[in-house]
Short mmCIF file of C-alpha atoms in Angstrom, two decimals:
data_model
loop_
_atom_site.label_atom_id
_atom_site.label_comp_id
_atom_site.label_asym_id
_atom_site.label_seq_id
_atom_site.Cartn_x
_atom_site.Cartn_y
_atom_site.Cartn_z
CA MET A 1 -3.65 -39.40 2.51
CA LYS A 2 -6.51 -39.31 5.01
CA ASN A 3 -6.11 -40.14 8.70
CA ILE A 4 -9.26 -40.27 10.84
CA SER A 5 -9.75 -41.39 14.44
CA VAL A 6 -13.16 -42.80 15.35
CA GLY A 7 -14.43 -43.53 18.87
CA LEU A 8 -16.58 -46.61 19.53
CA PHE A 9 -19.30 -46.12 22.15
CA GLY A 10 -22.37 -47.87 23.49
CA ASP A 11 -23.06 -51.56 22.78
CA ILE A 12 -19.65 -52.33 21.28
CA GLU A 13 -18.90 -55.94 22.22
CA ASN A 14 -17.06 -57.53 19.25
CA VAL A 15 -17.55 -54.36 17.17
CA GLY A 16 -13.88 -53.38 16.87
CA ARG A 17 -12.80 -56.66 15.29
CA GLU A 18 -15.47 -56.19 12.60
CA LEU A 19 -14.06 -52.80 11.67
CA GLY A 20 -10.28 -53.18 11.76
CA LYS A 21 -7.18 -55.10 12.73
CA LYS A 22 -6.58 -55.22 16.48
CA GLY A 23 -3.55 -53.30 17.66
CA THR A 24 -2.42 -52.07 21.05
CA SER A 25 -4.77 -53.06 23.88
CA THR A 26 -4.79 -51.88 27.50
CA ASP A 27 -7.77 -50.14 29.12
CA ILE A 28 -8.40 -48.83 25.60
CA THR A 29 -8.04 -50.96 22.46
CA LEU A 30 -7.01 -49.70 19.03
CA TYR A 31 -8.20 -51.19 15.73
CA ASN A 32 -6.61 -50.16 12.43
CA TYR A 33 -8.24 -50.15 9.01
CA LYS A 34 -6.35 -49.07 5.90
CA ILE A 35 -7.50 -48.85 2.30
CA GLY A 36 -5.08 -47.39 -0.21
CA ASP A 37 -3.51 -44.30 1.35
CA ASP A 38 -6.44 -43.71 3.70
CA ALA A 39 -6.43 -44.96 7.29
CA VAL A 40 -9.05 -45.13 10.03
CA LEU A 41 -8.13 -45.71 13.66
CA TYR A 42 -10.96 -47.05 15.82
CA VAL A 43 -10.60 -46.49 19.57
CA GLU A 44 -12.55 -48.67 22.03
CA PRO A 45 -12.89 -47.82 25.75
CA THR A 46 -12.30 -51.46 26.76
CA ARG A 47 -12.41 -51.07 30.55
CA TYR A 48 -15.57 -48.92 30.48
CA PRO A 49 -18.03 -48.94 32.24
CA GLU A 50 -15.94 -50.53 35.01
CA ARG A 51 -13.75 -47.41 34.89
CA ILE A 52 -14.81 -43.99 33.61
CA GLN A 53 -11.32 -42.91 32.46
CA PRO A 54 -11.20 -44.99 29.23
CA LEU A 55 -14.43 -43.34 28.08
CA ILE A 56 -12.92 -39.87 28.48
CA TYR A 57 -9.62 -40.91 26.86
CA THR A 58 -11.55 -42.21 23.85
CA ILE A 59 -13.45 -38.94 23.45
CA ASN A 60 -10.20 -36.97 23.64
CA MET A 61 -8.41 -39.22 21.12
CA THR A 62 -11.00 -39.20 18.35
CA ASP A 63 -12.43 -36.96 15.63
CA TYR A 64 -15.76 -38.75 15.21
CA ALA A 65 -18.15 -40.81 17.34
CA LEU A 66 -19.84 -44.09 16.42
CA VAL A 67 -22.49 -44.85 19.05
CA PHE A 68 -23.90 -48.38 18.83
CA VAL A 69 -27.40 -48.73 20.29
CA ASP A 70 -28.88 -52.24 20.43
CA GLU A 71 -31.34 -51.21 23.10
CA ILE A 72 -32.22 -47.92 24.76
CA LYS A 73 -31.32 -48.58 28.38
CA PRO A 74 -30.07 -46.59 31.40
CA GLU A 75 -26.45 -47.76 30.89
CA LEU A 76 -26.31 -45.65 27.73
CA GLY A 77 -26.99 -42.49 29.73
CA GLU A 78 -23.48 -41.84 31.05
CA THR A 79 -21.97 -42.21 27.56
CA LEU A 80 -24.46 -39.78 26.03
CA LEU A 81 -23.90 -37.38 28.94
CA ALA A 82 -20.12 -37.44 28.40
CA LEU A 83 -20.40 -36.87 24.65
CA ASP A 84 -22.81 -33.99 25.20
CA MET A 85 -20.73 -32.31 27.92
CA PHE A 86 -17.69 -32.44 25.64
CA GLY A 87 -19.79 -30.90 22.87
CA VAL A 88 -19.28 -33.77 20.40
CA LYS A 89 -21.22 -32.87 17.23
CA GLU A 90 -19.72 -35.19 14.59
CA GLY A 91 -21.01 -38.75 14.76
CA THR A 92 -23.44 -41.51 13.84
CA PHE A 93 -25.84 -43.67 15.83
CA VAL A 94 -25.68 -47.28 14.68
CA VAL A 95 -28.96 -48.85 15.75
CA GLY A 96 -30.21 -52.40 16.20
CA LYS A 97 -33.38 -53.88 14.73
CA TYR A 98 -35.62 -53.14 17.68
CA VAL A 99 -34.53 -49.59 18.50
CA ASP A 100 -37.24 -46.93 18.29
CA PHE A 101 -35.71 -44.21 16.07
CA GLU A 102 -38.15 -41.56 17.25
CA GLN A 103 -37.44 -42.30 20.92
CA LEU A 104 -33.70 -42.03 20.28
CA LYS A 105 -34.12 -38.75 18.41
CA ALA A 106 -36.18 -37.33 21.27
CA ILE A 107 -33.51 -38.31 23.84
CA VAL A 108 -30.68 -36.56 21.96
CA ALA A 109 -32.71 -33.58 20.68
CA PRO A 110 -31.48 -31.21 23.44
CA THR A 111 -27.84 -32.39 23.19
CA SER A 112 -24.81 -31.76 20.98
CA MET A 113 -25.65 -35.05 19.21
CA ARG A 114 -28.94 -33.78 17.77
CA ASP A 115 -27.55 -33.80 14.21
CA PHE A 116 -25.84 -37.21 14.35
CA ASP A 117 -26.59 -39.48 11.40
CA ILE A 118 -28.54 -42.70 12.06
CA MET A 119 -27.78 -45.97 10.26
CA GLU A 120 -28.34 -49.67 10.67
CA LYS A 121 -25.63 -52.08 11.82
CA ASP A 122 -24.04 -53.07 8.52
CA PHE A 123 -20.26 -53.24 9.01
CA ILE A 124 -19.46 -53.04 5.30
CA LYS A 125 -21.44 -49.81 5.03
CA ILE A 126 -19.94 -48.49 8.28
CA ARG A 127 -16.36 -49.06 7.04
CA GLU A 128 -17.24 -47.39 3.74
CA LYS A 129 -18.81 -44.41 5.49
CA MET A 130 -15.82 -43.95 7.81
CA THR A 131 -13.23 -44.07 4.98
CA ASN A 132 -15.26 -41.46 3.08
CA LEU A 133 -15.58 -39.07 6.01
CA GLU A 134 -14.31 -35.54 5.54
CA ILE A 135 -13.12 -34.22 8.90
CA LYS A 136 -11.89 -30.64 8.84
CA LYS A 137 -8.52 -30.38 10.55
CA GLU A 138 -6.90 -27.01 10.90
CA ASN A 139 -3.11 -27.24 10.68
CA ASN A 140 -1.62 -23.84 11.32
CA GLY A 141 1.82 -25.45 11.39
CA GLU A 142 3.03 -23.25 14.23
CA PHE A 143 4.30 -26.19 16.29
CA THR A 144 4.23 -29.96 16.76
CA LYS A 145 2.04 -31.61 19.38
CA ILE A 146 1.86 -35.39 20.01
CA PRO A 147 0.13 -36.72 23.16
CA ILE A 148 1.51 -40.14 24.17
CA ASP A 149 -1.09 -42.85 24.71
CA HIS A 150 1.15 -45.97 24.96
CA PHE A 151 4.86 -46.71 25.35
CA PHE A 152 7.16 -49.72 25.62
CA THR A 153 10.72 -50.92 25.08
CA VAL A 154 11.71 -52.73 21.88
CA ARG A 155 14.88 -54.80 21.80
CA SER A 156 17.58 -53.19 19.62
CA VAL A 157 15.38 -50.10 19.19
CA GLY A 158 14.88 -48.78 22.73
CA THR A 159 12.03 -46.60 23.94
CA VAL A 160 9.03 -46.42 21.61
CA VAL A 161 5.97 -44.22 22.14
CA LEU A 162 2.64 -44.29 20.31
CA GLY A 163 0.47 -41.26 19.64
CA LYS A 164 -1.36 -39.10 17.16
CA VAL A 165 0.08 -35.97 15.56
CA GLU A 166 -2.49 -33.46 16.82
CA LYS A 167 -0.64 -30.42 15.49
CA GLY A 168 2.10 -29.78 12.97
CA GLU A 169 4.32 -32.62 11.82
CA VAL A 170 7.18 -34.73 13.12
CA LYS A 171 10.47 -35.60 11.40
CA VAL A 172 13.35 -37.95 12.12
CA HIS A 173 16.02 -36.21 14.25
CA ASP A 174 13.52 -33.65 15.60
CA ASN A 175 14.33 -32.49 19.12
CA LEU A 176 11.13 -32.23 21.15
CA LYS A 177 10.35 -31.28 24.71
CA LEU A 178 8.60 -33.92 26.82
CA TYR A 179 5.88 -32.02 28.69
CA PRO A 180 5.11 -31.52 31.56
CA THR A 181 8.80 -32.19 32.32
CA ASP A 182 11.81 -30.13 31.22
CA ARG A 183 13.35 -33.12 29.43
CA GLU A 184 14.28 -32.97 25.75
CA VAL A 185 14.28 -36.06 23.56
CA MET A 186 15.27 -36.80 19.98
CA VAL A 187 13.18 -38.71 17.44
CA ARG A 188 15.42 -41.55 16.22
CA SER A 189 12.91 -43.12 13.84
CA ILE A 190 9.24 -42.96 12.84
CA GLN A 191 6.79 -45.66 11.85
CA VAL A 192 3.33 -45.19 10.36
CA HIS A 193 1.30 -48.39 9.88
CA ASP A 194 4.45 -50.46 10.56
CA LYS A 195 6.41 -48.74 7.78
CA ASP A 196 9.50 -46.61 8.37
CA VAL A 197 9.06 -43.02 7.24
CA LYS A 198 11.14 -39.85 7.49
CA GLU A 199 8.25 -37.62 8.52
CA ALA A 200 4.55 -37.77 9.45
CA GLY A 201 1.90 -35.08 9.15
CA LEU A 202 -1.24 -33.94 10.88
CA GLY A 203 -3.54 -36.74 12.05
CA SER A 204 -0.97 -39.49 11.51
CA ARG A 205 -0.85 -42.36 13.99
CA VAL A 206 2.86 -42.68 14.75
CA GLY A 207 5.28 -44.92 16.57
CA LEU A 208 8.35 -42.91 17.57
CA ALA A 209 11.65 -44.36 18.73
CA LEU A 210 13.07 -41.82 21.19
CA LYS A 211 16.56 -41.08 22.37
CA GLY A 212 17.08 -39.57 25.81
CA ILE A 213 14.27 -41.19 27.83
CA THR A 214 13.37 -44.60 29.26
CA THR A 215 9.91 -46.12 29.63
CA GLU A 216 10.26 -45.92 33.42
CA GLU A 217 10.24 -42.13 33.07
CA LEU A 218 7.13 -41.97 30.87
CA GLU A 219 3.45 -41.67 31.69
CA ARG A 220 0.36 -41.72 29.51
CA GLY A 221 -0.70 -38.20 28.59
CA MET A 222 2.77 -36.72 28.37
CA VAL A 223 3.09 -34.52 25.29
CA LEU A 224 5.92 -34.23 22.78
CA SER A 225 6.10 -30.71 21.39
CA ASN A 226 8.37 -27.94 20.15
CA GLY A 227 5.78 -25.33 21.15
CA ASP A 228 5.44 -23.27 24.30
CA LEU A 229 2.75 -25.15 26.25
CA GLU A 230 1.41 -24.33 29.70
CA VAL A 231 2.41 -26.40 32.75
CA SER A 232 0.86 -25.97 36.19
CA ASP A 233 -0.31 -27.81 39.31
CA GLU A 234 -2.98 -25.21 40.09
CA ILE A 235 -5.68 -24.44 37.54
CA PRO A 236 -8.71 -22.14 37.43
CA LEU A 237 -11.75 -23.50 35.60
CA ASN A 238 -15.03 -22.10 34.41
CA ILE A 239 -17.03 -25.30 34.59
CA ARG A 240 -20.33 -26.51 33.17
CA TRP A 241 -21.81 -28.63 35.94
CA ASN A 242 -23.56 -31.88 35.20
CA PRO A 243 -27.28 -31.06 35.63
CA PHE A 244 -27.89 -34.58 36.99
CA MET A 245 -25.17 -34.36 39.63
CA GLN A 246 -26.40 -35.79 42.93
CA LYS A 247 -23.78 -34.37 45.30
CA GLU A 248 -22.48 -30.81 45.46
CA VAL A 249 -18.77 -30.21 44.80
CA LYS A 250 -17.26 -28.63 47.90
CA VAL A 251 -14.05 -26.82 48.80
CA GLY A 252 -11.52 -29.12 50.44
CA GLU A 253 -12.83 -32.32 48.86
CA GLU A 254 -10.71 -34.50 46.55
CA TYR A 255 -11.62 -35.53 43.03
CA GLN A 256 -9.86 -36.40 39.77
CA ILE A 257 -9.42 -34.49 36.54
CA ILE A 258 -8.66 -35.68 33.03
CA CYS A 259 -6.95 -33.29 30.65
CA GLY A 260 -6.19 -34.85 27.29
CA LEU A 261 -4.83 -38.26 28.29
CA GLN A 262 -3.59 -37.11 31.71
CA ALA A 263 -5.48 -38.30 34.81
CA VAL A 264 -4.53 -36.51 38.04
CA SER A 265 -5.99 -36.35 41.56
CA CYS A 266 -6.92 -32.89 42.77
CA LYS A 267 -8.49 -30.86 45.56
CA VAL A 268 -10.93 -27.96 45.24
CA VAL A 269 -9.34 -24.92 46.92
CA GLU A 270 -11.85 -22.26 45.82
CA ARG A 271 -15.34 -22.32 44.38
CA GLU A 272 -17.82 -19.62 43.39
CA ASN A 273 -20.71 -21.04 41.37
CA GLU A 274 -19.21 -22.14 38.01
CA ASN A 275 -15.71 -20.86 38.82
CA ILE A 276 -13.36 -23.16 40.71
CA ILE A 277 -9.65 -23.43 41.43
CA LEU A 278 -8.08 -26.89 41.66
CA LYS A 279 -4.80 -27.88 43.30
CA LEU A 280 -3.36 -30.90 41.52
CA LYS A 281 -1.24 -33.70 42.97
CA LYS A 282 1.23 -33.15 40.11
CA PRO A 283 1.60 -30.68 37.21
CA ILE A 284 -0.19 -31.15 33.91
CA VAL A 285 0.49 -29.80 30.43
CA TYR A 286 -2.26 -27.98 28.56
CA GLU A 287 -3.19 -25.35 26.03
CA LYS A 288 -5.53 -22.47 26.78
CA GLY A 289 -9.08 -23.41 25.84
CA GLU A 290 -8.47 -27.12 26.39
CA LYS A 291 -11.30 -29.05 28.07
CA ILE A 292 -10.93 -30.66 31.49
CA VAL A 293 -13.42 -33.07 33.05
CA LEU A 294 -13.90 -33.26 36.81
CA LEU A 295 -14.68 -36.77 38.08
CA ASP A 296 -15.78 -38.56 41.22
CA GLY A 297 -15.00 -42.21 40.56
CA SER A 298 -16.97 -43.41 43.61
CA ALA A 299 -20.20 -41.58 42.74
CA LYS A 300 -23.14 -43.12 40.90
CA ILE A 301 -22.92 -40.29 38.36
CA ARG A 302 -19.16 -40.01 37.93
CA ILE A 303 -18.91 -36.99 35.63
CA LEU A 304 -19.27 -33.85 37.75
CA GLY A 305 -18.61 -31.26 35.08
CA VAL A 306 -16.51 -30.15 32.13
CA GLY A 307 -14.64 -26.85 32.03
CA GLU A 308 -12.27 -24.91 29.80
CA LEU A 309 -8.87 -23.69 30.85
#
C-alpha cells in the first residue's frame, strides 16, 4: 500500500476537483484519490494568497509539490520563494500552453526546484504520475508521531482528529501523549479512507476517535506521540534570511512562527546575524532539526526567513 501527500501550488483554481474527491475544507482543502491499495492525498492552500499560513501548512503536510503555472507572473514569486527556502526538491511544474519553458527553467535554476520535472496540464497523466511516484520514507519505528490538522465532534463517537502518520504506526487502544500538553489520550478507533482498521502505518491519512479529550481543548498542530519530543516557549534558531527581505528583523519586535502545523506569535529577544532567540506566546512541540519559518503577515514580502531548531 502506497500513501503519498502532494501539495498543490500556483494557478490551482478548480485543480483539486480534477485530481480527487473533495474532503475536509477549511483554510486548506484536502482531495483524496485512491486506486487499488494506493492513495494520494492532494492538499490545497485554499486561503492563500490572502493568508500566508495555508501555504506553509501545505508545504509541511506534503511529500511532493505540483506547481501549476498558467502564466509567469509576480504572484508566483512568493510560492517559489517558500518552496526554495524550505528546500523542496521533489516536484513537477505543470505548465500552460503559453508558458516559456526556458524562462521558467532560468527562474528556478538557482533554487531547490532546479530538478523539478516539467509536464503539460493533462489531469489523466498527472493522476497517473502521482500514483506511480516512489517517495522514500524512512521509518525507523522508534516512536509514533501524528500532527493534527483538523478535529471535530461526531455524535455517538466523540472527539475525532485527522492527521498523517509521520512516524511509526498507530493502533487501536494506543495511549499517546498530546503535545505540547501533558495530557494523555487513548485511541478508541481508527479509520483510513472511511474504513475501520485496527492499525495504520507510516504515511497513512487517519481519522482517530480519541478518549480523554474534547475538541474545545484541541488546536491545529498539536502532536500525538509516544516519543520524547521537545516542548518550549523560547527557541534559538540559526536562520537563513530571505534575500529579498525589505525590512530588517529587530530585537523587541513581534512576528509569527510556523513549526509544523503550529502558528504562534513571538518576539525577538536576541539577534546576532543569522542566530536569533525567540520568545513565544505559548509553548510549541518540535524535534531537533525541524524547520521553522519566521513571518511578518503585514509585510509585502511575508516570509522573513527559515531556520532549523
